[in-house]
Amino acid sequence: MPASYAYLGPEGTFTEVALRTLPETATRELVPMVSVPAALDAVRGGEAEAAFVPIENSVEGGITTTLDELVAGEPLMIYREVLLSITFALLVRPGTKLSEIKTVTAHPAAQPQVRNWMKNNLPDVIWESAASNADGARLVQEGRYDAAFAGEFAAQKYGLEPLETGIHDAENAQTRFVLVGKPARPAARTGADKTSVVVWQRDDHPGALVELLQEFAVRGVNLVLLQSRPTGEGIGNYCFAIDAEGHIADRRVSEALMGLKRRCPQVRFLGSYPQAEADPQDARMPRAGTSDGEFAAASDWLARCQDGRF
């Protein structure tokens, strides 16, 4: 396996900035790819050790392209996550004035984060989506658009200048990125972990989703993401991407996953990994009756009952 990480490129994306915060990148070749599917397919095809892609932002929620790629195709697994604070700059060719901008471009996930700014400052401008924010900057450099929303750091790379900086509709906006590789044994639990799965309902009936969520609730497992995605099998057919606090090695999490597997025709495990910027000392304490010790004690009691050792 090549010692390389594929990522959503080209150079100058927020994805690259987030990726370079991982210490192991000092010993890996970083390979920009034209899209999220291309980055993940590089892993599936053995061309890269791992892929680093955006999966969620604090303004619009899940990045559907990434979620759909993880739901379908050859299974992959999440090993790390990184949070990056996001603010945009409006990049233009040198000398361009705000009044001269007629077209603007960026990644689709950027639009909800600058929508109000555009309404107030560029109300009549035409928006066109780009494969990434940095690719949008490249297209401006080539003269195909008048301006691009991207990181200010991309200006020098593409011979542009930031006409406006610090653009964001929501304070403290963040994007979550994940490092994805082929399935293997999850890293050891840290005490501040997250487990990701995708589940498919057996059938659609009243309370079906509640039944799935109860597998977590009755065991004291907190959910931090729940997003439905269409299966492609007709209107009303959905699977659910779920992020839960805890590690698959935690008894409360493992038993919740077993409960899901009993109820669902298909469950795809996407990994257990450390929560970004989380301190194990600050992690949520298990609810009474849901710690590993209490699960073990209950199991021991049941075994004694079965053996007649009351």
PDB file of C-alpha atoms in Angstrom:
ATOM      1  CA  MET A   1       0.000   0.000   0.000  1.00  0.00           C
ATOM      2  CA  PRO A   2       1.510   3.388  -0.965  1.00  0.00           C
ATOM      3  CA  ALA A   3       2.284   5.720   1.942  1.00  0.00           C
ATOM      4  CA  SER A   4      -0.077   8.393   0.645  1.00  0.00           C
ATOM      5  CA  TYR A   5      -3.258  10.164   1.659  1.00  0.00           C
ATOM      6  CA  ALA A   6      -5.733  11.241  -1.012  1.00  0.00           C
ATOM      7  CA  TYR A   7      -7.800  14.340  -0.283  1.00  0.00           C
ATOM      8  CA  LEU A   8     -10.358  16.632  -1.874  1.00  0.00           C
ATOM      9  CA  GLY A   9      -8.244  18.953  -3.994  1.00  0.00           C
ATOM     10  CA  PRO A  10      -6.764  20.753  -5.729  1.00  0.00           C
ATOM     11  CA  GLU A  11      -4.132  22.293  -3.470  1.00  0.00           C
ATOM     12  CA  GLY A  12      -5.446  25.139  -1.353  1.00  0.00           C
ATOM     13  CA  THR A  13      -8.681  23.576  -0.056  1.00  0.00           C
ATOM     14  CA  PHE A  14      -9.873  23.691   3.534  1.00  0.00           C
ATOM     15  CA  THR A  15      -9.551  19.904   3.364  1.00  0.00           C
ATOM     16  CA  GLU A  16      -5.798  20.198   2.773  1.00  0.00           C
ATOM     17  CA  VAL A  17      -5.436  22.657   5.665  1.00  0.00           C
ATOM     18  CA  ALA A  18      -7.277  20.287   8.014  1.00  0.00           C
ATOM     19  CA  LEU A  19      -5.319  17.277   6.768  1.00  0.00           C
ATOM     20  CA  ARG A  20      -1.990  18.933   7.492  1.00  0.00           C
ATOM     21  CA  THR A  21      -2.930  19.161  11.180  1.00  0.00           C
ATOM     22  CA  LEU A  22      -2.408  15.381  11.443  1.00  0.00           C
ATOM     23  CA  PRO A  23       1.167  14.641  12.546  1.00  0.00           C
ATOM     24  CA  GLU A  24       1.466  11.523  10.379  1.00  0.00           C
ATOM     25  CA  THR A  25       1.193  13.599   7.202  1.00  0.00           C
ATOM     26  CA  ALA A  26       4.875  14.465   7.644  1.00  0.00           C
ATOM     27  CA  THR A  27       5.692  10.968   6.380  1.00  0.00           C
ATOM     28  CA  ARG A  28       2.939  10.644   3.728  1.00  0.00           C
ATOM     29  CA  GLU A  29       2.574  11.909   0.210  1.00  0.00           C
ATOM     30  CA  LEU A  30      -0.560  14.062  -0.004  1.00  0.00           C
ATOM     31  CA  VAL A  31      -2.388  13.520  -3.285  1.00  0.00           C
ATOM     32  CA  PRO A  32      -5.126  15.986  -4.325  1.00  0.00           C
ATOM     33  CA  MET A  33      -8.147  14.442  -6.050  1.00  0.00           C
ATOM     34  CA  VAL A  34     -10.850  16.073  -8.158  1.00  0.00           C
ATOM     35  CA  SER A  35     -13.762  14.948  -5.961  1.00  0.00           C
ATOM     36  CA  VAL A  36     -14.750  13.122  -2.785  1.00  0.00           C
ATOM     37  CA  PRO A  37     -15.713   9.964  -4.742  1.00  0.00           C
ATOM     38  CA  ALA A  38     -12.333  10.007  -6.487  1.00  0.00           C
ATOM     39  CA  ALA A  39     -10.508  10.270  -3.144  1.00  0.00           C
ATOM     40  CA  LEU A  40     -12.447   7.361  -1.639  1.00  0.00           C
ATOM     41  CA  ASP A  41     -12.088   5.257  -4.786  1.00  0.00           C
ATOM     42  CA  ALA A  42      -8.314   5.743  -4.571  1.00  0.00           C
ATOM     43  CA  VAL A  43      -8.465   3.861  -1.255  1.00  0.00           C
ATOM     44  CA  ARG A  44     -10.788   1.185  -2.589  1.00  0.00           C
ATOM     45  CA  GLY A  45      -8.488   0.660  -5.563  1.00  0.00           C
ATOM     46  CA  GLY A  46      -5.315   0.440  -3.464  1.00  0.00           C
ATOM     47  CA  GLU A  47      -3.859   3.661  -4.881  1.00  0.00           C
ATOM     48  CA  ALA A  48      -3.827   5.414  -1.498  1.00  0.00           C
ATOM     49  CA  GLU A  49      -3.492   4.328   2.110  1.00  0.00           C
ATOM     50  CA  ALA A  50      -6.350   6.573   3.244  1.00  0.00           C
ATOM     51  CA  ALA A  51      -8.562   9.429   2.076  1.00  0.00           C
ATOM     52  CA  PHE A  52      -9.319  12.648   3.912  1.00  0.00           C
ATOM     53  CA  VAL A  53     -12.698  14.211   3.109  1.00  0.00           C
ATOM     54  CA  PRO A  54     -15.305  16.579   4.599  1.00  0.00           C
ATOM     55  CA  ILE A  55     -18.335  14.859   6.127  1.00  0.00           C
ATOM     56  CA  GLU A  56     -20.279  17.464   8.123  1.00  0.00           C
ATOM     57  CA  ASN A  57     -20.501  21.201   8.718  1.00  0.00           C
ATOM     58  CA  SER A  58     -22.129  23.065  11.557  1.00  0.00           C
ATOM     59  CA  VAL A  59     -24.377  25.113   9.249  1.00  0.00           C
ATOM     60  CA  GLU A  60     -25.946  22.564   6.885  1.00  0.00           C
ATOM     61  CA  GLY A  61     -25.175  19.240   8.589  1.00  0.00           C
ATOM     62  CA  GLY A  62     -23.932  16.180   6.741  1.00  0.00           C
ATOM     63  CA  ILE A  63     -22.044  16.421   3.445  1.00  0.00           C
ATOM     64  CA  THR A  64     -24.323  14.209   1.362  1.00  0.00           C
ATOM     65  CA  THR A  65     -21.721  13.267  -1.250  1.00  0.00           C
ATOM     66  CA  THR A  66     -19.438  11.820   1.423  1.00  0.00           C
ATOM     67  CA  LEU A  67     -22.247  10.083   3.314  1.00  0.00           C
ATOM     68  CA  ASP A  68     -23.601   8.494   0.138  1.00  0.00           C
ATOM     69  CA  GLU A  69     -20.143   7.269  -0.874  1.00  0.00           C
ATOM     70  CA  LEU A  70     -19.678   5.631   2.538  1.00  0.00           C
ATOM     71  CA  VAL A  71     -23.144   4.080   2.392  1.00  0.00           C
ATOM     72  CA  ALA A  72     -22.663   2.505  -1.036  1.00  0.00           C
ATOM     73  CA  GLY A  73     -19.874   0.533  -2.646  1.00  0.00           C
ATOM     74  CA  GLU A  74     -17.059  -1.434  -1.068  1.00  0.00           C
ATOM     75  CA  PRO A  75     -17.028  -0.845   2.718  1.00  0.00           C
ATOM     76  CA  LEU A  76     -14.625   1.710   4.173  1.00  0.00           C
ATOM     77  CA  MET A  77     -13.947   2.735   7.761  1.00  0.00           C
ATOM     78  CA  ILE A  78     -13.360   6.041   9.565  1.00  0.00           C
ATOM     79  CA  TYR A  79     -10.182   6.203  11.669  1.00  0.00           C
ATOM     80  CA  ARG A  80      -9.825   9.870  12.636  1.00  0.00           C
ATOM     81  CA  GLU A  81     -11.781  13.093  12.612  1.00  0.00           C
ATOM     82  CA  VAL A  82     -10.638  16.718  12.544  1.00  0.00           C
ATOM     83  CA  LEU A  83     -12.628  19.903  13.211  1.00  0.00           C
ATOM     84  CA  LEU A  84     -11.658  23.095  11.388  1.00  0.00           C
ATOM     85  CA  SER A  85     -13.088  26.573  11.941  1.00  0.00           C
ATOM     86  CA  ILE A  86     -14.218  28.012   8.620  1.00  0.00           C
ATOM     87  CA  THR A  87     -14.332  31.595   7.348  1.00  0.00           C
ATOM     88  CA  PHE A  88     -14.341  32.544   3.684  1.00  0.00           C
ATOM     89  CA  ALA A  89     -12.643  35.174   1.595  1.00  0.00           C
ATOM     90  CA  LEU A  90     -13.980  36.516  -1.694  1.00  0.00           C
ATOM     91  CA  LEU A  91     -11.098  35.928  -4.111  1.00  0.00           C
ATOM     92  CA  VAL A  92     -10.839  37.889  -7.352  1.00  0.00           C
ATOM     93  CA  ARG A  93      -8.329  38.643 -10.074  1.00  0.00           C
ATOM     94  CA  PRO A  94      -6.206  41.668  -9.126  1.00  0.00           C
ATOM     95  CA  GLY A  95      -7.994  44.948  -9.750  1.00  0.00           C
ATOM     96  CA  THR A  96     -11.542  43.541  -9.737  1.00  0.00           C
ATOM     97  CA  LYS A  97     -14.100  45.689  -7.901  1.00  0.00           C
ATOM     98  CA  LEU A  98     -17.139  44.419  -6.025  1.00  0.00           C
ATOM     99  CA  SER A  99     -19.458  46.194  -8.464  1.00  0.00           C
ATOM    100  CA  GLU A 100     -17.867  44.333 -11.385  1.00  0.00           C
ATOM    101  CA  ILE A 101     -18.656  40.845 -10.069  1.00  0.00           C
ATOM    102  CA  LYS A 102     -21.404  39.115 -12.063  1.00  0.00           C
ATOM    103  CA  THR A 103     -20.568  35.441 -11.386  1.00  0.00           C
ATOM    104  CA  VAL A 104     -19.218  33.663  -8.320  1.00  0.00           C
ATOM    105  CA  THR A 105     -18.307  30.042  -7.597  1.00  0.00           C
ATOM    106  CA  ALA A 106     -17.414  27.687  -4.728  1.00  0.00           C
ATOM    107  CA  HIS A 107     -18.136  24.197  -3.438  1.00  0.00           C
ATOM    108  CA  PRO A 108     -21.898  23.636  -2.883  1.00  0.00           C
ATOM    109  CA  ALA A 109     -21.336  23.262   0.878  1.00  0.00           C
ATOM    110  CA  ALA A 110     -20.034  26.859   0.972  1.00  0.00           C
ATOM    111  CA  GLN A 111     -23.224  28.433  -0.322  1.00  0.00           C
ATOM    112  CA  PRO A 112     -25.317  28.042   2.865  1.00  0.00           C
ATOM    113  CA  GLN A 113     -22.439  29.549   4.854  1.00  0.00           C
ATOM    114  CA  VAL A 114     -22.277  32.762   2.771  1.00  0.00           C
ATOM    115  CA  ARG A 115     -25.887  33.034   1.558  1.00  0.00           C
ATOM    116  CA  ASN A 116     -26.859  36.038   3.684  1.00  0.00           C
ATOM    117  CA  TRP A 117     -23.593  37.835   2.933  1.00  0.00           C
ATOM    118  CA  MET A 118     -24.281  37.415  -0.770  1.00  0.00           C
ATOM    119  CA  LYS A 119     -27.855  38.670  -0.381  1.00  0.00           C
ATOM    120  CA  ASN A 120     -26.587  41.838   1.290  1.00  0.00           C
ATOM    121  CA  ASN A 121     -23.509  42.444  -0.849  1.00  0.00           C
ATOM    122  CA  LEU A 122     -23.968  40.628  -4.180  1.00  0.00           C
ATOM    123  CA  PRO A 123     -27.736  40.280  -4.587  1.00  0.00           C
ATOM    124  CA  ASP A 124     -27.767  39.926  -8.393  1.00  0.00           C
ATOM    125  CA  VAL A 125     -24.715  37.707  -8.823  1.00  0.00           C
ATOM    126  CA  ILE A 126     -25.054  34.269 -10.461  1.00  0.00           C
ATOM    127  CA  TRP A 127     -23.796  31.348  -8.366  1.00  0.00           C
ATOM    128  CA  GLU A 128     -22.180  28.309 -10.013  1.00  0.00           C
ATOM    129  CA  SER A 129     -20.937  25.283  -8.076  1.00  0.00           C
ATOM    130  CA  ALA A 130     -17.332  24.052  -8.281  1.00  0.00           C
ATOM    131  CA  ALA A 131     -15.796  20.707  -7.350  1.00  0.00           C
ATOM    132  CA  SER A 132     -14.094  22.376  -4.371  1.00  0.00           C
ATOM    133  CA  ASN A 133     -13.446  25.886  -3.081  1.00  0.00           C
ATOM    134  CA  ALA A 134      -9.865  25.781  -4.347  1.00  0.00           C
ATOM    135  CA  ASP A 135     -11.077  24.570  -7.730  1.00  0.00           C
ATOM    136  CA  GLY A 136     -13.351  27.592  -7.767  1.00  0.00           C
ATOM    137  CA  ALA A 137     -10.298  29.804  -7.207  1.00  0.00           C
ATOM    138  CA  ARG A 138      -8.575  28.078 -10.125  1.00  0.00           C
ATOM    139  CA  LEU A 139     -11.583  28.772 -12.353  1.00  0.00           C
ATOM    140  CA  VAL A 140     -11.442  32.453 -11.413  1.00  0.00           C
ATOM    141  CA  GLN A 141      -7.738  32.479 -12.270  1.00  0.00           C
ATOM    142  CA  GLU A 142      -8.630  31.079 -15.701  1.00  0.00           C
ATOM    143  CA  GLY A 143     -11.227  33.815 -16.212  1.00  0.00           C
ATOM    144  CA  ARG A 144     -14.282  31.550 -16.187  1.00  0.00           C
ATOM    145  CA  TYR A 145     -15.829  33.321 -13.170  1.00  0.00           C
ATOM    146  CA  ASP A 146     -15.411  36.736 -11.604  1.00  0.00           C
ATOM    147  CA  ALA A 147     -14.962  35.629  -7.994  1.00  0.00           C
ATOM    148  CA  ALA A 148     -14.755  32.593  -5.719  1.00  0.00           C
ATOM    149  CA  PHE A 149     -15.464  31.936  -2.066  1.00  0.00           C
ATOM    150  CA  ALA A 150     -12.459  30.074  -0.644  1.00  0.00           C
ATOM    151  CA  GLY A 151      -9.928  30.201   2.141  1.00  0.00           C
ATOM    152  CA  GLU A 152      -7.848  33.382   2.132  1.00  0.00           C
ATOM    153  CA  PHE A 153      -4.755  31.152   2.022  1.00  0.00           C
ATOM    154  CA  ALA A 154      -5.710  30.052  -1.523  1.00  0.00           C
ATOM    155  CA  ALA A 155      -5.266  33.562  -2.971  1.00  0.00           C
ATOM    156  CA  GLN A 156      -1.498  33.411  -3.420  1.00  0.00           C
ATOM    157  CA  LYS A 157      -1.629  29.876  -4.824  1.00  0.00           C
ATOM    158  CA  TYR A 158      -3.891  30.987  -7.679  1.00  0.00           C
ATOM    159  CA  GLY A 159      -2.630  34.510  -8.273  1.00  0.00           C
ATOM    160  CA  LEU A 160      -5.745  36.122  -6.824  1.00  0.00           C
ATOM    161  CA  GLU A 161      -6.369  38.737  -4.161  1.00  0.00           C
ATOM    162  CA  PRO A 162      -8.893  38.677  -1.311  1.00  0.00           C
ATOM    163  CA  LEU A 163     -11.427  41.430  -1.984  1.00  0.00           C
ATOM    164  CA  GLU A 164     -13.317  40.650   1.247  1.00  0.00           C
ATOM    165  CA  THR A 165     -12.280  38.463   4.187  1.00  0.00           C
ATOM    166  CA  GLY A 166     -13.845  36.987   7.308  1.00  0.00           C
ATOM    167  CA  ILE A 167     -17.068  36.094   5.477  1.00  0.00           C
ATOM    168  CA  HIS A 168     -19.490  33.798   7.307  1.00  0.00           C
ATOM    169  CA  ASP A 169     -23.193  33.774   8.076  1.00  0.00           C
ATOM    170  CA  ALA A 170     -22.780  31.823  11.328  1.00  0.00           C
ATOM    171  CA  GLU A 171     -20.344  32.548  14.131  1.00  0.00           C
ATOM    172  CA  ASN A 172     -17.930  29.751  15.018  1.00  0.00           C
ATOM    173  CA  ALA A 173     -18.772  27.743  11.895  1.00  0.00           C
ATOM    174  CA  GLN A 174     -16.851  24.483  11.706  1.00  0.00           C
ATOM    175  CA  THR A 175     -16.414  21.662   9.213  1.00  0.00           C
ATOM    176  CA  ARG A 176     -15.720  18.103  10.287  1.00  0.00           C
ATOM    177  CA  PHE A 177     -13.311  16.017   8.215  1.00  0.00           C
ATOM    178  CA  VAL A 178     -12.610  12.284   8.459  1.00  0.00           C
ATOM    179  CA  LEU A 179      -9.685  10.046   7.585  1.00  0.00           C
ATOM    180  CA  VAL A 180     -11.053   6.963   5.835  1.00  0.00           C
ATOM    181  CA  GLY A 181      -9.318   3.681   5.048  1.00  0.00           C
ATOM    182  CA  LYS A 182     -10.062   0.045   4.374  1.00  0.00           C
ATOM    183  CA  PRO A 183     -11.771  -1.911   7.178  1.00  0.00           C
ATOM    184  CA  ALA A 184      -9.497  -3.151   9.955  1.00  0.00           C
ATOM    185  CA  ARG A 185      -9.501  -3.486  13.714  1.00  0.00           C
ATOM    186  CA  PRO A 186     -10.583  -0.163  15.284  1.00  0.00           C
ATOM    187  CA  ALA A 187      -8.039   1.754  17.336  1.00  0.00           C
ATOM    188  CA  ALA A 188      -8.148   1.193  21.090  1.00  0.00           C
ATOM    189  CA  ARG A 189     -10.748   3.259  22.925  1.00  0.00           C
ATOM    190  CA  THR A 190      -9.623   6.524  24.470  1.00  0.00           C
ATOM    191  CA  GLY A 191     -12.603   7.261  26.709  1.00  0.00           C
ATOM    192  CA  ALA A 192     -13.775  10.058  24.390  1.00  0.00           C
ATOM    193  CA  ASP A 193     -14.747   8.199  21.251  1.00  0.00           C
ATOM    194  CA  LYS A 194     -17.386   8.174  18.539  1.00  0.00           C
ATOM    195  CA  THR A 195     -18.941   5.251  16.679  1.00  0.00           C
ATOM    196  CA  SER A 196     -20.508   5.624  13.226  1.00  0.00           C
ATOM    197  CA  VAL A 197     -22.937   3.234  11.553  1.00  0.00           C
ATOM    198  CA  VAL A 198     -25.492   3.160   8.730  1.00  0.00           C
ATOM    199  CA  VAL A 199     -28.710   1.191   9.254  1.00  0.00           C
ATOM    200  CA  TRP A 200     -31.465   0.079   6.902  1.00  0.00           C
ATOM    201  CA  GLN A 201     -34.986  -0.493   8.238  1.00  0.00           C
ATOM    202  CA  ARG A 202     -36.545  -3.914   7.752  1.00  0.00           C
ATOM    203  CA  ASP A 203     -39.854  -2.305   6.765  1.00  0.00           C
ATOM    204  CA  ASP A 204     -41.695   0.991   7.082  1.00  0.00           C
ATOM    205  CA  HIS A 205     -44.240   1.001   9.901  1.00  0.00           C
ATOM    206  CA  PRO A 206     -45.363   3.391  12.659  1.00  0.00           C
ATOM    207  CA  GLY A 207     -42.621   3.722  15.263  1.00  0.00           C
ATOM    208  CA  ALA A 208     -39.958   1.988  13.146  1.00  0.00           C
ATOM    209  CA  LEU A 209     -37.375   4.727  13.641  1.00  0.00           C
ATOM    210  CA  VAL A 210     -38.200   5.020  17.348  1.00  0.00           C
ATOM    211  CA  GLU A 211     -37.517   1.300  17.728  1.00  0.00           C
ATOM    212  CA  LEU A 212     -34.036   1.763  16.249  1.00  0.00           C
ATOM    213  CA  LEU A 213     -33.257   4.760  18.424  1.00  0.00           C
ATOM    214  CA  GLN A 214     -34.428   2.935  21.546  1.00  0.00           C
ATOM    215  CA  GLU A 215     -31.566   0.476  21.107  1.00  0.00           C
ATOM    216  CA  PHE A 216     -29.280   3.381  21.982  1.00  0.00           C
ATOM    217  CA  ALA A 217     -31.553   5.160  24.472  1.00  0.00           C
ATOM    218  CA  VAL A 218     -32.197   2.228  26.802  1.00  0.00           C
ATOM    219  CA  ARG A 219     -28.436   1.666  27.077  1.00  0.00           C
ATOM    220  CA  GLY A 220     -27.599   5.312  27.768  1.00  0.00           C
ATOM    221  CA  VAL A 221     -25.802   5.916  24.448  1.00  0.00           C
ATOM    222  CA  ASN A 222     -25.990   9.525  23.283  1.00  0.00           C
ATOM    223  CA  LEU A 223     -26.413  10.241  19.566  1.00  0.00           C
ATOM    224  CA  VAL A 224     -24.591  13.197  18.012  1.00  0.00           C
ATOM    225  CA  LEU A 225     -25.729  12.758  14.385  1.00  0.00           C
ATOM    226  CA  LEU A 226     -28.821  11.240  12.790  1.00  0.00           C
ATOM    227  CA  GLN A 227     -29.303  11.786   9.068  1.00  0.00           C
ATOM    228  CA  SER A 228     -31.576  10.012   6.614  1.00  0.00           C
ATOM    229  CA  ARG A 229     -30.395   9.235   3.088  1.00  0.00           C
ATOM    230  CA  PRO A 230     -32.511   7.799   0.254  1.00  0.00           C
ATOM    231  CA  THR A 231     -31.717   4.226  -0.733  1.00  0.00           C
ATOM    232  CA  GLY A 232     -32.585   4.783  -4.399  1.00  0.00           C
ATOM    233  CA  GLU A 233     -35.345   2.170  -4.169  1.00  0.00           C
ATOM    234  CA  GLY A 234     -38.264   4.601  -4.357  1.00  0.00           C
ATOM    235  CA  ILE A 235     -39.839   7.475  -2.440  1.00  0.00           C
ATOM    236  CA  GLY A 236     -39.979   6.798   1.293  1.00  0.00           C
ATOM    237  CA  ASN A 237     -37.120   4.281   1.359  1.00  0.00           C
ATOM    238  CA  TYR A 238     -34.314   5.579   3.550  1.00  0.00           C
ATOM    239  CA  CYS A 239     -31.285   4.435   5.443  1.00  0.00           C
ATOM    240  CA  PHE A 240     -29.945   6.317   8.461  1.00  0.00           C
ATOM    241  CA  ALA A 241     -26.420   7.497   9.174  1.00  0.00           C
ATOM    242  CA  ILE A 242     -25.818   7.569  12.928  1.00  0.00           C
ATOM    243  CA  ASP A 243     -22.934   8.873  15.040  1.00  0.00           C
ATOM    244  CA  ALA A 244     -23.010   7.803  18.675  1.00  0.00           C
ATOM    245  CA  GLU A 245     -20.818   8.672  21.629  1.00  0.00           C
ATOM    246  CA  GLY A 246     -18.648   5.781  22.726  1.00  0.00           C
ATOM    247  CA  HIS A 247     -16.537   2.973  21.301  1.00  0.00           C
ATOM    248  CA  ILE A 248     -17.552  -0.425  19.971  1.00  0.00           C
ATOM    249  CA  ALA A 249     -15.501  -1.897  22.829  1.00  0.00           C
ATOM    250  CA  ASP A 250     -17.853  -0.209  25.338  1.00  0.00           C
ATOM    251  CA  ARG A 251     -20.476  -2.733  26.431  1.00  0.00           C
ATOM    252  CA  ARG A 252     -23.349  -0.261  26.114  1.00  0.00           C
ATOM    253  CA  VAL A 253     -22.335   0.548  22.520  1.00  0.00           C
ATOM    254  CA  SER A 254     -21.668  -3.039  21.459  1.00  0.00           C
ATOM    255  CA  GLU A 255     -25.009  -4.207  22.841  1.00  0.00           C
ATOM    256  CA  ALA A 256     -26.793  -1.321  21.093  1.00  0.00           C
ATOM    257  CA  LEU A 257     -25.172  -2.389  17.823  1.00  0.00           C
ATOM    258  CA  MET A 258     -26.237  -5.994  18.388  1.00  0.00           C
ATOM    259  CA  GLY A 259     -29.774  -4.743  19.005  1.00  0.00           C
ATOM    260  CA  LEU A 260     -29.695  -2.859  15.703  1.00  0.00           C
ATOM    261  CA  LYS A 261     -28.422  -5.948  13.897  1.00  0.00           C
ATOM    262  CA  ARG A 262     -31.321  -8.010  15.265  1.00  0.00           C
ATOM    263  CA  ARG A 263     -33.840  -5.450  14.001  1.00  0.00           C
ATOM    264  CA  CYS A 264     -32.274  -4.388  10.699  1.00  0.00           C
ATOM    265  CA  PRO A 265     -31.556  -6.358   7.519  1.00  0.00           C
ATOM    266  CA  GLN A 266     -28.328  -4.443   7.044  1.00  0.00           C
ATOM    267  CA  VAL A 267     -26.024  -2.501   9.367  1.00  0.00           C
ATOM    268  CA  ARG A 268     -22.777  -1.024   8.059  1.00  0.00           C
ATOM    269  CA  PHE A 269     -20.146  -0.307  10.712  1.00  0.00           C
ATOM    270  CA  LEU A 270     -18.174   2.811   9.755  1.00  0.00           C
ATOM    271  CA  GLY A 271     -15.736   2.793  12.646  1.00  0.00           C
ATOM    272  CA  SER A 272     -14.975   3.767  16.229  1.00  0.00           C
ATOM    273  CA  TYR A 273     -12.449   6.588  16.571  1.00  0.00           C
ATOM    274  CA  PRO A 274     -11.387   9.409  18.912  1.00  0.00           C
ATOM    275  CA  GLN A 275     -13.647  12.451  19.030  1.00  0.00           C
ATOM    276  CA  ALA A 276     -11.852  15.521  17.722  1.00  0.00           C
ATOM    277  CA  GLU A 277     -10.752  18.014  20.350  1.00  0.00           C
ATOM    278  CA  ALA A 278     -12.303  15.930  23.132  1.00  0.00           C
ATOM    279  CA  ASP A 279     -10.658  15.311  26.496  1.00  0.00           C
ATOM    280  CA  PRO A 280     -11.404  11.860  27.981  1.00  0.00           C
ATOM    281  CA  GLN A 281     -11.571  13.504  31.411  1.00  0.00           C
ATOM    282  CA  ASP A 282     -14.499  15.607  30.202  1.00  0.00           C
ATOM    283  CA  ALA A 283     -16.348  12.748  28.495  1.00  0.00           C
ATOM    284  CA  ARG A 284     -19.945  12.073  29.453  1.00  0.00           C
ATOM    285  CA  MET A 285     -20.126   9.567  32.308  1.00  0.00           C
ATOM    286  CA  PRO A 286     -22.210   6.435  31.630  1.00  0.00           C
ATOM    287  CA  ARG A 287     -25.754   6.631  32.949  1.00  0.00           C
ATOM    288  CA  ALA A 288     -26.465   4.502  35.999  1.00  0.00           C
ATOM    289  CA  GLY A 289     -26.756   0.881  34.949  1.00  0.00           C
ATOM    290  CA  THR A 290     -24.863   1.287  31.646  1.00  0.00           C
ATOM    291  CA  SER A 291     -21.183   1.121  32.611  1.00  0.00           C
ATOM    292  CA  ASP A 292     -19.026  -1.808  31.492  1.00  0.00           C
ATOM    293  CA  GLY A 293     -18.800  -2.995  35.085  1.00  0.00           C
ATOM    294  CA  GLU A 294     -22.567  -3.037  35.498  1.00  0.00           C
ATOM    295  CA  PHE A 295     -23.036  -4.913  32.221  1.00  0.00           C
ATOM    296  CA  ALA A 296     -20.441  -7.462  33.366  1.00  0.00           C
ATOM    297  CA  ALA A 297     -22.114  -7.834  36.778  1.00  0.00           C
ATOM    298  CA  ALA A 298     -25.519  -8.388  35.158  1.00  0.00           C
ATOM    299  CA  SER A 299     -24.032 -10.989  32.806  1.00  0.00           C
ATOM    300  CA  ASP A 300     -22.397 -12.782  35.736  1.00  0.00           C
ATOM    301  CA  TRP A 301     -25.696 -12.756  37.654  1.00  0.00           C
ATOM    302  CA  LEU A 302     -27.523 -14.277  34.683  1.00  0.00           C
ATOM    303  CA  ALA A 303     -24.892 -17.012  34.352  1.00  0.00           C
ATOM    304  CA  ARG A 304     -25.282 -17.860  38.038  1.00  0.00           C
ATOM    305  CA  CYS A 305     -29.056 -18.034  37.636  1.00  0.00           C
ATOM    306  CA  GLN A 306     -28.666 -20.422  34.709  1.00  0.00           C
ATOM    307  CA  ASP A 307     -26.351 -22.590  36.808  1.00  0.00           C
ATOM    308  CA  GLY A 308     -28.679 -22.540  39.793  1.00  0.00           C
ATOM    309  CA  ARG A 309     -26.166 -20.547  41.839  1.00  0.00           C
ATOM    310  CA  PHE A 310     -28.485 -17.917  43.314  1.00  0.00           C
TER     311      PHE A 310
END
